[in-house]
Amino acid sequence: MQTAKKGDWVQIHQIVLKAGERAPQVPEDTQAVPLELWVKGILQQDAAIGDSVIITTVTGRTVTGELTAVNPGYTHNYGSYVPELLKIDTQLKDILYGGSK
Amino acid sequence: MTNKDLSYSAVMSRKNEIMKKAIGIDYSAFESGGIAFDYEKMMKEAGYSLEEIQKIQESVSVGNTPLIELKNITALLRKLAPEGKGARIFIKDEACNPSGSFKARRAATAVYHAKKLGYKGVVTATSGNYGAAVASQAAMQGLKCIVVQECYDSSMTGQPEILEKQRACEAYGAEVVQLTVGPELFYTFLCLLEDTGYFNASLYTPFGIAGVETLGYELAMQCKSKLGKFPEAVLITHAGGGNLTGTARGLLKAGAESTKVVGASVDLSGLHMASDKAFNRKSFTTGHTGFGIPFATWPDRADVPRNAARPLRYMDRYVLVTQGEVFYMTEALAVLEGLERGPAGNTSLTAAFSIAQEMDKDQIIVVQETEYTGAGKHPLPQLNFAKANGIELKFGNPNTEVPGTNIILPEHPSMIKAKDFDLMKAKVSYVKNCIANNSVSCVSKQDLEFIALETKLDVETVTNILNELHIAIK
């Protein structure tokens, strides 16, 4: 079980609305799942992942929720090369420059 | 902390009270009691003049972005166009703004206004570039900032484009509140406004929209000084309507009255915007029909009582392009022009590539924005994400693209064709919404004139539409 210390930068999770309590205009598939929220801040007590904790956000708000991550990072990236793009590049240059070197 | 009832129904019932406190505008001053309200009075009294906006934006290094001629893309489209056709395309490089998009213009005025009124911070509900813009401007002007994003589906899988904007907002020092799919984001937004007492930096306030007027004004003046005339057409990526409204108003203020205002959106028809399952089956999170059509046909669905973005007042033509076409043109902008920019901002470029081929060689098209690019906001991650979500990627005729099922990259650039969306259909839909949302069976003469302005139609045409809907004019 991963633990976190008071003062750590963490992310917490809340259920804002339970499935079945969603707004009436929401489509069926969304009605079947809860409205969830994540926010980051500084942990106010030692805790383990999954514990209910209190954080202070960068704007100074106090928020309670379930501890989900310590030092939450960014995992989005460029990923693998998409070879279709090379085909576009080559085609564009061929049309415009007639394939000349 | 508040001791108020924070249940969904209780907070929603306090909506008007919360909004009034958070925006500092008494919208009732512009109401007529009917369908009509005084739009120009609202823009004048609650907004800022062009000169004031220019000063505000200059003080935070926003605007005055370069206008770049896309010579190679123009040469390419002339190879595909009929003899004598092929307008010159210029692009307004809005990625040069501090937060990397034209949204800095909107944010600069919103944050300036919040500071002037004495608010300690700003809250904004957006998954788009506007969040980063508000965060950047709040940092510059010394206010606190909270950005509320619709970001994930129920498996906590996020759109790469939105995850990148989360990172950008946090890089500018903002607090980011992330939610799963659903319009109840508005409830969380209201709770935050009430709890913090911060300003609602809505996209749709008079000062936000006035912030975009400088974009239209600048590009008109740049064309005039560089080319000796105003452009024949300006292509504008259309989502919530603010980009189009502000730019068009700026063009008019510059005197470019005969310049055609063309809106362009990515066609995402068939994908429900509030669907958990459909959320990650799209590759564009803005600039698409899921916002473009609802906001054009009913602007007052926004987070303010009266939306200052009213695109049907200004739009001369509305065209749709496909996701595959926009990815193709994003690649063209990078490899032919040396400008690596984000895909969503290239929606209008894609439409311009097609429309320029209908226009004469001596005519000018301005594509009025670019946006920054980076991990997440780039064809590579967006196409990888699509593939991971079971979307088929292949070459073919973009006509056959089915949003949420496949992305069709054009087999050849000659297949890139902007498709006209019937604006009359949108206008009739707007009139129907006026009737339904105001629950009226007849309209006043004042309402009739208002609807004519709202739809850029003459009174006679509006009268005919109302007659067909069996609505009397009294």
Tab-separated table of N, CA and C in Angstrom, chain A residues 9 11-18 21-41 55-64 68-69 72-98, chain B residues 1 8 72 75-76 79-80 144-146 152-154 156 160 163-164 166-167 170 173-185 187-188 192 195-196 198 272 274-278 327-328 331-332 335-336 373-376 378-381 383-384 387 393 395 409-413:
chain	number	residue	atom	x	y	z
A	9	TRP	N	2.404	16.481	-2.261
A	9	TRP	CA	1.533	16.944	-3.363
A	9	TRP	C	0.760	15.729	-3.870
A	11	GLN	N	-3.239	13.881	-5.346
A	11	GLN	CA	-4.517	14.028	-6.064
A	11	GLN	C	-5.583	13.269	-5.272
A	12	ILE	N	-6.772	13.883	-5.180
A	12	ILE	CA	-7.892	13.188	-4.526
A	12	ILE	C	-9.062	13.062	-5.482
A	13	HIS	N	-9.972	12.178	-5.100
A	13	HIS	CA	-11.122	11.828	-5.943
A	13	HIS	C	-12.406	11.948	-5.132
A	14	GLN	N	-13.453	12.438	-5.805
A	14	GLN	CA	-14.786	12.511	-5.172
A	14	GLN	C	-15.830	11.978	-6.139
A	15	ILE	N	-16.893	11.429	-5.587
A	15	ILE	CA	-18.091	11.159	-6.396
A	15	ILE	C	-18.998	12.369	-6.188
A	16	VAL	N	-19.249	13.124	-7.246
A	16	VAL	CA	-20.085	14.322	-7.121
A	16	VAL	C	-21.563	13.932	-7.154
A	17	LEU	N	-21.909	13.098	-8.116
A	17	LEU	CA	-23.287	12.593	-8.225
A	17	LEU	C	-23.200	11.084	-8.471
A	18	LYS	N	-24.014	10.317	-7.743
A	18	LYS	CA	-24.004	8.856	-7.945
A	18	LYS	C	-24.759	8.515	-9.224
A	21	GLU	N	-28.407	9.447	-10.033
A	21	GLU	CA	-28.732	10.815	-9.556
A	21	GLU	C	-28.358	11.854	-10.600
A	22	ARG	N	-28.010	11.392	-11.809
A	22	ARG	CA	-27.529	12.307	-12.838
A	22	ARG	C	-28.666	13.188	-13.368
A	23	ALA	N	-28.298	14.297	-14.009
A	23	ALA	CA	-29.305	15.228	-14.551
A	23	ALA	C	-30.156	14.507	-15.601
A	24	PRO	N	-31.448	14.881	-15.688
A	24	PRO	CA	-32.358	14.153	-16.579
A	24	PRO	C	-31.969	14.182	-18.061
A	25	GLN	N	-31.288	15.258	-18.499
A	25	GLN	CA	-30.975	15.369	-19.936
A	25	GLN	C	-29.774	14.528	-20.365
A	26	VAL	N	-29.129	13.880	-19.412
A	26	VAL	CA	-27.929	13.096	-19.696
A	26	VAL	C	-28.313	11.773	-20.375
A	27	PRO	N	-27.560	11.356	-21.413
A	27	PRO	CA	-27.926	10.107	-22.088
A	27	PRO	C	-27.756	8.879	-21.180
A	28	GLU	N	-28.372	7.785	-21.590
A	28	GLU	CA	-28.462	6.575	-20.756
A	28	GLU	C	-27.106	6.055	-20.269
A	29	ASP	N	-26.130	6.001	-21.194
A	29	ASP	CA	-24.838	5.438	-20.787
A	29	ASP	C	-24.176	6.278	-19.693
A	30	THR	N	-24.406	7.592	-19.735
A	30	THR	CA	-23.832	8.479	-18.718
A	30	THR	C	-24.641	8.408	-17.419
A	31	GLN	N	-25.953	8.186	-17.546
A	31	GLN	CA	-26.806	8.000	-16.348
A	31	GLN	C	-26.319	6.826	-15.510
A	32	ALA	N	-25.736	5.831	-16.197
A	32	ALA	CA	-25.354	4.586	-15.524
A	32	ALA	C	-24.032	4.691	-14.765
A	33	VAL	N	-23.357	5.831	-14.890
A	33	VAL	CA	-22.072	5.997	-14.188
A	33	VAL	C	-22.107	7.266	-13.336
A	34	PRO	N	-21.298	7.312	-12.274
A	34	PRO	CA	-21.309	8.519	-11.430
A	34	PRO	C	-20.594	9.692	-12.091
A	35	LEU	N	-20.863	10.900	-11.602
A	35	LEU	CA	-20.066	12.076	-11.992
A	35	LEU	C	-18.908	12.146	-10.994
A	36	GLU	N	-17.697	12.008	-11.505
A	36	GLU	CA	-16.517	11.941	-10.642
A	36	GLU	C	-15.659	13.187	-10.794
A	37	LEU	N	-14.900	13.478	-9.758
A	37	LEU	CA	-14.064	14.690	-9.737
A	37	LEU	C	-12.683	14.351	-9.172
A	38	TRP	N	-11.661	14.977	-9.758
A	38	TRP	CA	-10.297	14.857	-9.237
A	38	TRP	C	-9.718	16.264	-9.073
A	39	VAL	N	-8.976	16.449	-8.008
A	39	VAL	CA	-8.298	17.737	-7.820
A	39	VAL	C	-7.000	17.482	-7.032
A	40	LYS	N	-6.032	18.360	-7.227
A	40	LYS	CA	-4.733	18.178	-6.583
A	40	LYS	C	-4.509	19.225	-5.487
A	41	GLY	N	-3.660	18.867	-4.543
A	41	GLY	CA	-3.336	19.821	-3.493
A	41	GLY	C	-2.327	19.239	-2.525
A	55	ILE	N	-7.103	18.010	1.709
A	55	ILE	CA	-5.990	18.688	1.032
A	55	ILE	C	-6.259	20.194	1.007
A	56	THR	N	-5.191	20.940	0.779
A	56	THR	CA	-5.332	22.369	0.512
A	56	THR	C	-4.836	22.598	-0.916
A	57	THR	N	-5.695	23.155	-1.747
A	57	THR	CA	-5.344	23.351	-3.159
A	57	THR	C	-4.471	24.592	-3.326
A	58	VAL	N	-3.974	24.821	-4.542
A	58	VAL	CA	-3.093	25.984	-4.752
A	58	VAL	C	-3.821	27.320	-4.583
A	59	THR	N	-5.148	27.299	-4.660
A	59	THR	CA	-5.861	28.563	-4.413
A	59	THR	C	-6.222	28.707	-2.936
A	60	GLY	N	-5.859	27.686	-2.131
A	60	GLY	CA	-6.122	27.771	-0.695
A	60	GLY	C	-7.423	27.127	-0.256
A	61	ARG	N	-8.092	26.433	-1.167
A	61	ARG	CA	-9.344	25.759	-0.783
A	61	ARG	C	-9.023	24.487	-0.012
A	62	THR	N	-9.902	24.162	0.943
A	62	THR	CA	-9.789	22.903	1.676
A	62	THR	C	-10.784	21.925	1.071
A	63	VAL	N	-10.288	20.775	0.625
A	63	VAL	CA	-11.169	19.809	-0.044
A	63	VAL	C	-10.936	18.420	0.545
A	64	THR	N	-12.022	17.665	0.729
A	64	THR	CA	-11.948	16.302	1.251
A	64	THR	C	-12.216	15.313	0.120
A	68	THR	N	-5.813	9.389	-4.197
A	68	THR	CA	-5.614	8.515	-5.363
A	68	THR	C	-4.176	8.493	-5.864
A	69	ALA	N	-3.411	9.544	-5.664
A	69	ALA	CA	-2.047	9.545	-6.206
A	69	ALA	C	-1.159	10.526	-5.448
A	72	PRO	N	1.211	13.286	-8.543
A	72	PRO	CA	0.567	12.885	-9.807
A	72	PRO	C	1.235	13.576	-10.994
A	73	GLY	N	1.596	12.797	-11.991
A	73	GLY	CA	2.352	13.366	-13.121
A	73	GLY	C	1.505	13.498	-14.369
A	74	TYR	N	2.189	13.729	-15.459
A	74	TYR	CA	1.511	13.867	-16.751
A	74	TYR	C	1.981	12.720	-17.633
A	75	THR	N	1.055	11.960	-18.137
A	75	THR	CA	1.452	10.781	-18.913
A	75	THR	C	1.129	10.929	-20.391
A	76	HIS	N	0.481	12.036	-20.780
A	76	HIS	CA	0.190	12.207	-22.207
A	76	HIS	C	1.503	12.466	-22.938
A	77	ASN	N	1.599	11.960	-24.138
A	77	ASN	CA	2.853	12.081	-24.889
A	77	ASN	C	2.533	12.091	-26.383
A	78	TYR	N	3.535	11.898	-27.211
A	78	TYR	CA	3.284	11.833	-28.655
A	78	TYR	C	2.974	10.411	-29.105
A	79	GLY	N	3.458	9.418	-28.339
A	79	GLY	CA	3.223	8.025	-28.707
A	79	GLY	C	4.062	7.601	-29.891
A	80	SER	N	3.690	6.475	-30.475
A	80	SER	CA	4.427	5.930	-31.621
A	80	SER	C	4.251	6.837	-32.829
A	81	TYR	N	5.197	6.732	-33.754
A	81	TYR	CA	5.017	7.460	-35.006
A	81	TYR	C	3.821	6.878	-35.756
A	82	VAL	N	3.081	7.725	-36.431
A	82	VAL	CA	1.925	7.279	-37.222
A	82	VAL	C	2.362	7.361	-38.692
A	83	PRO	N	2.667	6.225	-39.308
A	83	PRO	CA	3.307	6.261	-40.634
A	83	PRO	C	2.441	6.890	-41.726
A	84	GLU	N	1.137	6.956	-41.484
A	84	GLU	CA	0.264	7.615	-42.471
A	84	GLU	C	0.697	9.069	-42.686
A	85	LEU	N	1.246	9.688	-41.641
A	85	LEU	CA	1.649	11.093	-41.764
A	85	LEU	C	2.810	11.247	-42.748
A	86	LEU	N	3.686	10.262	-42.789
A	86	LEU	CA	4.815	10.308	-43.719
A	86	LEU	C	4.310	10.238	-45.161
A	87	LYS	N	3.261	9.447	-45.343
A	87	LYS	CA	2.669	9.338	-46.686
A	87	LYS	C	2.108	10.701	-47.119
A	88	ILE	N	1.494	11.402	-46.182
A	88	ILE	CA	0.951	12.741	-46.496
A	88	ILE	C	2.104	13.685	-46.866
A	89	ASP	N	3.138	13.685	-46.034
A	89	ASP	CA	4.281	14.592	-46.259
A	89	ASP	C	4.870	14.373	-47.661
A	90	THR	N	5.082	13.115	-47.981
A	90	THR	CA	5.698	12.766	-49.264
A	90	THR	C	4.791	13.183	-50.416
A	91	GLN	N	3.522	12.905	-50.272
A	91	GLN	CA	2.561	13.244	-51.320
A	91	GLN	C	2.509	14.753	-51.559
A	92	LEU	N	2.461	15.515	-50.480
A	92	LEU	CA	2.380	16.977	-50.602
A	92	LEU	C	3.594	17.523	-51.352
A	93	LYS	N	4.772	17.036	-51.006
A	93	LYS	CA	5.996	17.525	-51.651
A	93	LYS	C	6.056	17.075	-53.103
A	94	ASP	N	5.594	15.873	-53.370
A	94	ASP	CA	5.560	15.369	-54.753
A	94	ASP	C	4.671	16.243	-55.631
A	95	ILE	N	3.492	16.562	-55.122
A	95	ILE	CA	2.555	17.365	-55.926
A	95	ILE	C	3.122	18.772	-56.146
A	96	LEU	N	3.648	19.373	-55.075
A	96	LEU	CA	4.088	20.758	-55.168
A	96	LEU	C	5.414	20.905	-55.918
A	97	TYR	N	6.333	20.009	-55.641
A	97	TYR	CA	7.668	20.168	-56.232
A	97	TYR	C	7.951	19.155	-57.338
A	98	GLY	N	6.965	18.374	-57.694
A	98	GLY	CA	7.092	17.428	-58.791
A	98	GLY	C	8.123	16.355	-58.545
B	1	MET	N	-15.673	28.623	4.005
B	1	MET	CA	-16.647	27.545	3.764
B	1	MET	C	-18.065	28.053	3.994
B	8	TYR	N	-27.441	19.075	-5.164
B	8	TYR	CA	-27.535	19.455	-6.578
B	8	TYR	C	-28.714	20.400	-6.820
B	72	ASN	N	3.242	28.398	-50.063
B	72	ASN	CA	3.327	27.042	-50.613
B	72	ASN	C	1.972	26.341	-50.633
B	75	ALA	N	0.260	27.788	-53.514
B	75	ALA	CA	0.771	27.190	-54.767
B	75	ALA	C	0.172	25.797	-54.967
B	76	LEU	N	0.055	25.057	-53.880
B	76	LEU	CA	-0.515	23.699	-53.959
B	76	LEU	C	-1.976	23.746	-54.395
B	79	LYS	N	-2.599	24.355	-58.004
B	79	LYS	CA	-2.399	23.195	-58.879
B	79	LYS	C	-3.693	22.374	-58.994
B	80	LEU	N	-4.566	22.520	-58.008
B	80	LEU	CA	-5.801	21.735	-57.976
B	80	LEU	C	-7.014	22.527	-58.466
B	144	LYS	N	-5.875	34.678	-8.416
B	144	LYS	CA	-5.938	33.215	-8.307
B	144	LYS	C	-6.829	32.680	-9.420
B	145	CYS	N	-6.668	31.410	-9.720
B	145	CYS	CA	-7.406	30.873	-10.864
B	145	CYS	C	-7.781	29.408	-10.649
B	146	ILE	N	-9.037	29.099	-10.926
B	146	ILE	CA	-9.499	27.699	-10.922
B	146	ILE	C	-10.081	27.397	-12.297
B	152	TYR	N	-12.512	13.323	-18.418
B	152	TYR	CA	-12.377	11.866	-18.479
B	152	TYR	C	-13.699	11.172	-18.808
B	153	ASP	N	-13.573	9.936	-19.299
B	153	ASP	CA	-14.756	9.063	-19.324
B	153	ASP	C	-14.772	8.289	-18.008
B	154	SER	N	-15.710	7.344	-17.855
B	154	SER	CA	-15.877	6.693	-16.552
B	154	SER	C	-14.736	5.742	-16.212
B	156	MET	N	-11.665	6.820	-16.344
B	156	MET	CA	-10.624	7.833	-16.088
B	156	MET	C	-9.623	7.909	-17.241
B	160	PRO	N	-6.258	13.237	-24.851
B	160	PRO	CA	-4.893	13.780	-24.763
B	160	PRO	C	-4.838	15.306	-24.874
B	163	LEU	N	-5.837	16.654	-21.504
B	163	LEU	CA	-4.783	16.399	-20.511
B	163	LEU	C	-3.637	17.392	-20.675
B	164	GLU	N	-3.345	17.729	-21.921
B	164	GLU	CA	-2.299	18.718	-22.170
B	164	GLU	C	-2.721	20.090	-21.627
B	166	GLN	N	-4.727	20.587	-19.151
B	166	GLN	CA	-4.609	20.505	-17.687
B	166	GLN	C	-3.169	20.859	-17.285
B	167	ARG	N	-2.212	20.224	-17.979
B	167	ARG	CA	-0.801	20.465	-17.670
B	167	ARG	C	-0.462	21.951	-17.842
B	170	GLU	N	-1.901	24.062	-15.046
B	170	GLU	CA	-1.143	23.878	-13.810
B	170	GLU	C	0.243	24.519	-13.917
B	173	GLY	N	0.118	27.871	-12.856
B	173	GLY	CA	-0.183	28.057	-11.430
B	173	GLY	C	-1.649	27.970	-11.058
B	174	ALA	N	-2.482	27.478	-11.965
B	174	ALA	CA	-3.916	27.390	-11.665
B	174	ALA	C	-4.249	26.074	-10.965
B	175	GLU	N	-5.375	26.084	-10.257
B	175	GLU	CA	-5.950	24.852	-9.717
B	175	GLU	C	-6.859	24.280	-10.794
B	176	VAL	N	-6.695	22.999	-11.089
B	176	VAL	CA	-7.541	22.381	-12.121
B	176	VAL	C	-8.444	21.342	-11.466
B	177	VAL	N	-9.739	21.514	-11.641
B	177	VAL	CA	-10.722	20.554	-11.137
B	177	VAL	C	-11.196	19.757	-12.336
B	178	GLN	N	-10.954	18.441	-12.283
B	178	GLN	CA	-11.271	17.608	-13.445
B	178	GLN	C	-12.485	16.742	-13.167
B	179	LEU	N	-13.334	16.624	-14.174
B	179	LEU	CA	-14.573	15.858	-14.017
B	179	LEU	C	-14.735	14.840	-15.134
B	180	THR	N	-15.594	13.877	-14.864
B	180	THR	CA	-16.004	12.970	-15.943
B	180	THR	C	-17.071	13.676	-16.782
B	181	VAL	N	-17.456	13.019	-17.868
B	181	VAL	CA	-18.391	13.599	-18.834
B	181	VAL	C	-19.744	13.959	-18.211
B	182	GLY	N	-20.276	15.088	-18.588
B	182	GLY	CA	-21.650	15.406	-18.194
B	182	GLY	C	-21.869	16.882	-17.986
B	183	PRO	N	-23.060	17.352	-18.345
B	183	PRO	CA	-23.373	18.785	-18.212
B	183	PRO	C	-23.480	19.246	-16.762
B	184	GLU	N	-23.496	18.280	-15.814
B	184	GLU	CA	-23.586	18.681	-14.401
B	184	GLU	C	-22.285	19.314	-13.921
B	185	LEU	N	-21.311	19.403	-14.803
B	185	LEU	CA	-20.109	20.193	-14.534
B	185	LEU	C	-20.524	21.580	-14.041
B	187	TYR	N	-22.885	22.369	-12.115
B	187	TYR	CA	-23.150	22.332	-10.668
B	187	TYR	C	-21.844	22.548	-9.886
B	188	THR	N	-20.807	21.826	-10.290
B	188	THR	CA	-19.502	21.960	-9.631
B	188	THR	C	-18.978	23.389	-9.796
B	192	LEU	N	-18.109	26.107	-6.850
B	192	LEU	CA	-16.807	26.770	-6.730
B	192	LEU	C	-16.953	28.283	-6.690
B	195	ASP	N	-18.380	29.128	-3.261
B	195	ASP	CA	-17.424	28.863	-2.184
B	195	ASP	C	-16.302	29.903	-2.157
B	196	THR	N	-15.795	30.275	-3.326
B	196	THR	CA	-14.614	31.149	-3.376
B	196	THR	C	-14.958	32.634	-3.478
B	198	TYR	N	-15.083	34.047	-6.241
B	198	TYR	CA	-14.284	34.491	-7.382
B	198	TYR	C	-15.197	34.939	-8.525
B	272	HIS	N	-22.869	11.950	-29.488
B	272	HIS	CA	-23.552	12.709	-28.436
B	272	HIS	C	-22.491	13.279	-27.496
B	274	ALA	N	-22.641	14.460	-24.515
B	274	ALA	CA	-22.687	14.145	-23.081
B	274	ALA	C	-22.631	12.636	-22.840
B	275	SER	N	-22.238	11.905	-23.882
B	275	SER	CA	-22.207	10.447	-23.752
B	275	SER	C	-20.859	9.963	-23.228
B	276	ASP	N	-20.913	9.162	-22.188
B	276	ASP	CA	-19.697	8.588	-21.597
B	276	ASP	C	-18.948	7.737	-22.625
B	277	LYS	N	-19.703	6.964	-23.400
B	277	LYS	CA	-19.070	6.047	-24.364
B	277	LYS	C	-18.533	6.788	-25.594
B	278	ALA	N	-19.210	7.864	-26.000
B	278	ALA	CA	-18.785	8.587	-27.210
B	278	ALA	C	-17.645	9.565	-26.927
B	327	PHE	N	-6.498	16.837	-40.034
B	327	PHE	CA	-5.176	16.248	-39.753
B	327	PHE	C	-4.271	16.383	-40.980
B	328	TYR	N	-4.834	16.172	-42.155
B	328	TYR	CA	-4.055	16.283	-43.392
B	328	TYR	C	-3.502	17.705	-43.541
B	331	GLU	N	-0.687	18.644	-41.195
B	331	GLU	CA	0.571	18.119	-41.717
B	331	GLU	C	1.092	19.045	-42.822
B	332	ALA	N	0.186	19.504	-43.695
B	332	ALA	CA	0.589	20.397	-44.797
B	332	ALA	C	1.178	21.703	-44.256
B	335	VAL	N	4.781	20.761	-42.982
B	335	VAL	CA	5.848	20.387	-43.932
B	335	VAL	C	5.961	21.326	-45.126
B	336	LEU	N	4.909	22.058	-45.450
B	336	LEU	CA	5.014	22.988	-46.586
B	336	LEU	C	5.306	24.417	-46.140
B	373	THR	N	1.004	23.827	-30.254
B	373	THR	CA	0.954	22.373	-30.329
B	373	THR	C	1.935	21.804	-29.315
B	374	GLY	N	1.823	20.525	-29.063
B	374	GLY	CA	2.714	19.872	-28.110
B	374	GLY	C	2.187	18.487	-27.826
B	375	ALA	N	2.850	17.757	-26.914
B	375	ALA	CA	2.389	16.407	-26.574
B	375	ALA	C	0.907	16.482	-26.219
B	376	GLY	N	0.105	15.599	-26.775
B	376	GLY	CA	-1.335	15.602	-26.503
B	376	GLY	C	-2.115	16.362	-27.555
B	378	HIS	N	-1.648	17.321	-30.916
B	378	HIS	CA	-0.808	17.109	-32.092
B	378	HIS	C	-1.387	15.908	-32.848
B	379	PRO	N	-1.214	15.834	-34.164
B	379	PRO	CA	-1.769	14.686	-34.888
B	379	PRO	C	-1.279	13.332	-34.351
B	380	LEU	N	-0.017	13.258	-33.919
B	380	LEU	CA	0.489	11.951	-33.453
B	380	LEU	C	-0.305	11.419	-32.253
B	381	PRO	N	-0.325	12.111	-31.124
B	381	PRO	CA	-1.079	11.553	-29.986
B	381	PRO	C	-2.576	11.432	-30.274
B	383	LEU	N	-4.087	10.839	-33.130
B	383	LEU	CA	-4.358	9.675	-33.977
B	383	LEU	C	-4.052	8.372	-33.235
B	384	ASN	N	-2.993	8.370	-32.419
B	384	ASN	CA	-2.715	7.181	-31.609
B	384	ASN	C	-3.870	6.906	-30.649
B	387	LYS	N	-6.795	5.412	-32.538
B	387	LYS	CA	-6.557	3.982	-32.821
B	387	LYS	C	-6.771	3.138	-31.568
B	393	LEU	N	-8.160	4.116	-38.907
B	393	LEU	CA	-7.490	5.208	-39.610
B	393	LEU	C	-7.063	4.707	-40.978
B	395	PHE	N	-6.666	5.854	-45.536
B	395	PHE	CA	-6.790	6.818	-46.629
B	395	PHE	C	-8.028	6.490	-47.438
B	409	LEU	N	-8.232	9.876	-43.922
B	409	LEU	CA	-7.278	10.861	-44.436
B	409	LEU	C	-7.489	10.935	-45.944
B	410	PRO	N	-7.569	12.150	-46.500
B	410	PRO	CA	-7.819	12.239	-47.945
B	410	PRO	C	-6.726	11.508	-48.745
B	411	GLU	N	-7.166	10.720	-49.700
B	411	GLU	CA	-6.232	9.993	-50.571
B	411	GLU	C	-5.379	10.994	-51.361
B	412	HIS	N	-5.967	12.153	-51.642
B	412	HIS	CA	-5.299	13.197	-52.415
B	412	HIS	C	-5.852	14.542	-51.923
B	413	PRO	N	-5.009	15.595	-51.898
B	413	PRO	CA	-5.533	16.877	-51.368
B	413	PRO	C	-6.702	17.444	-52.165
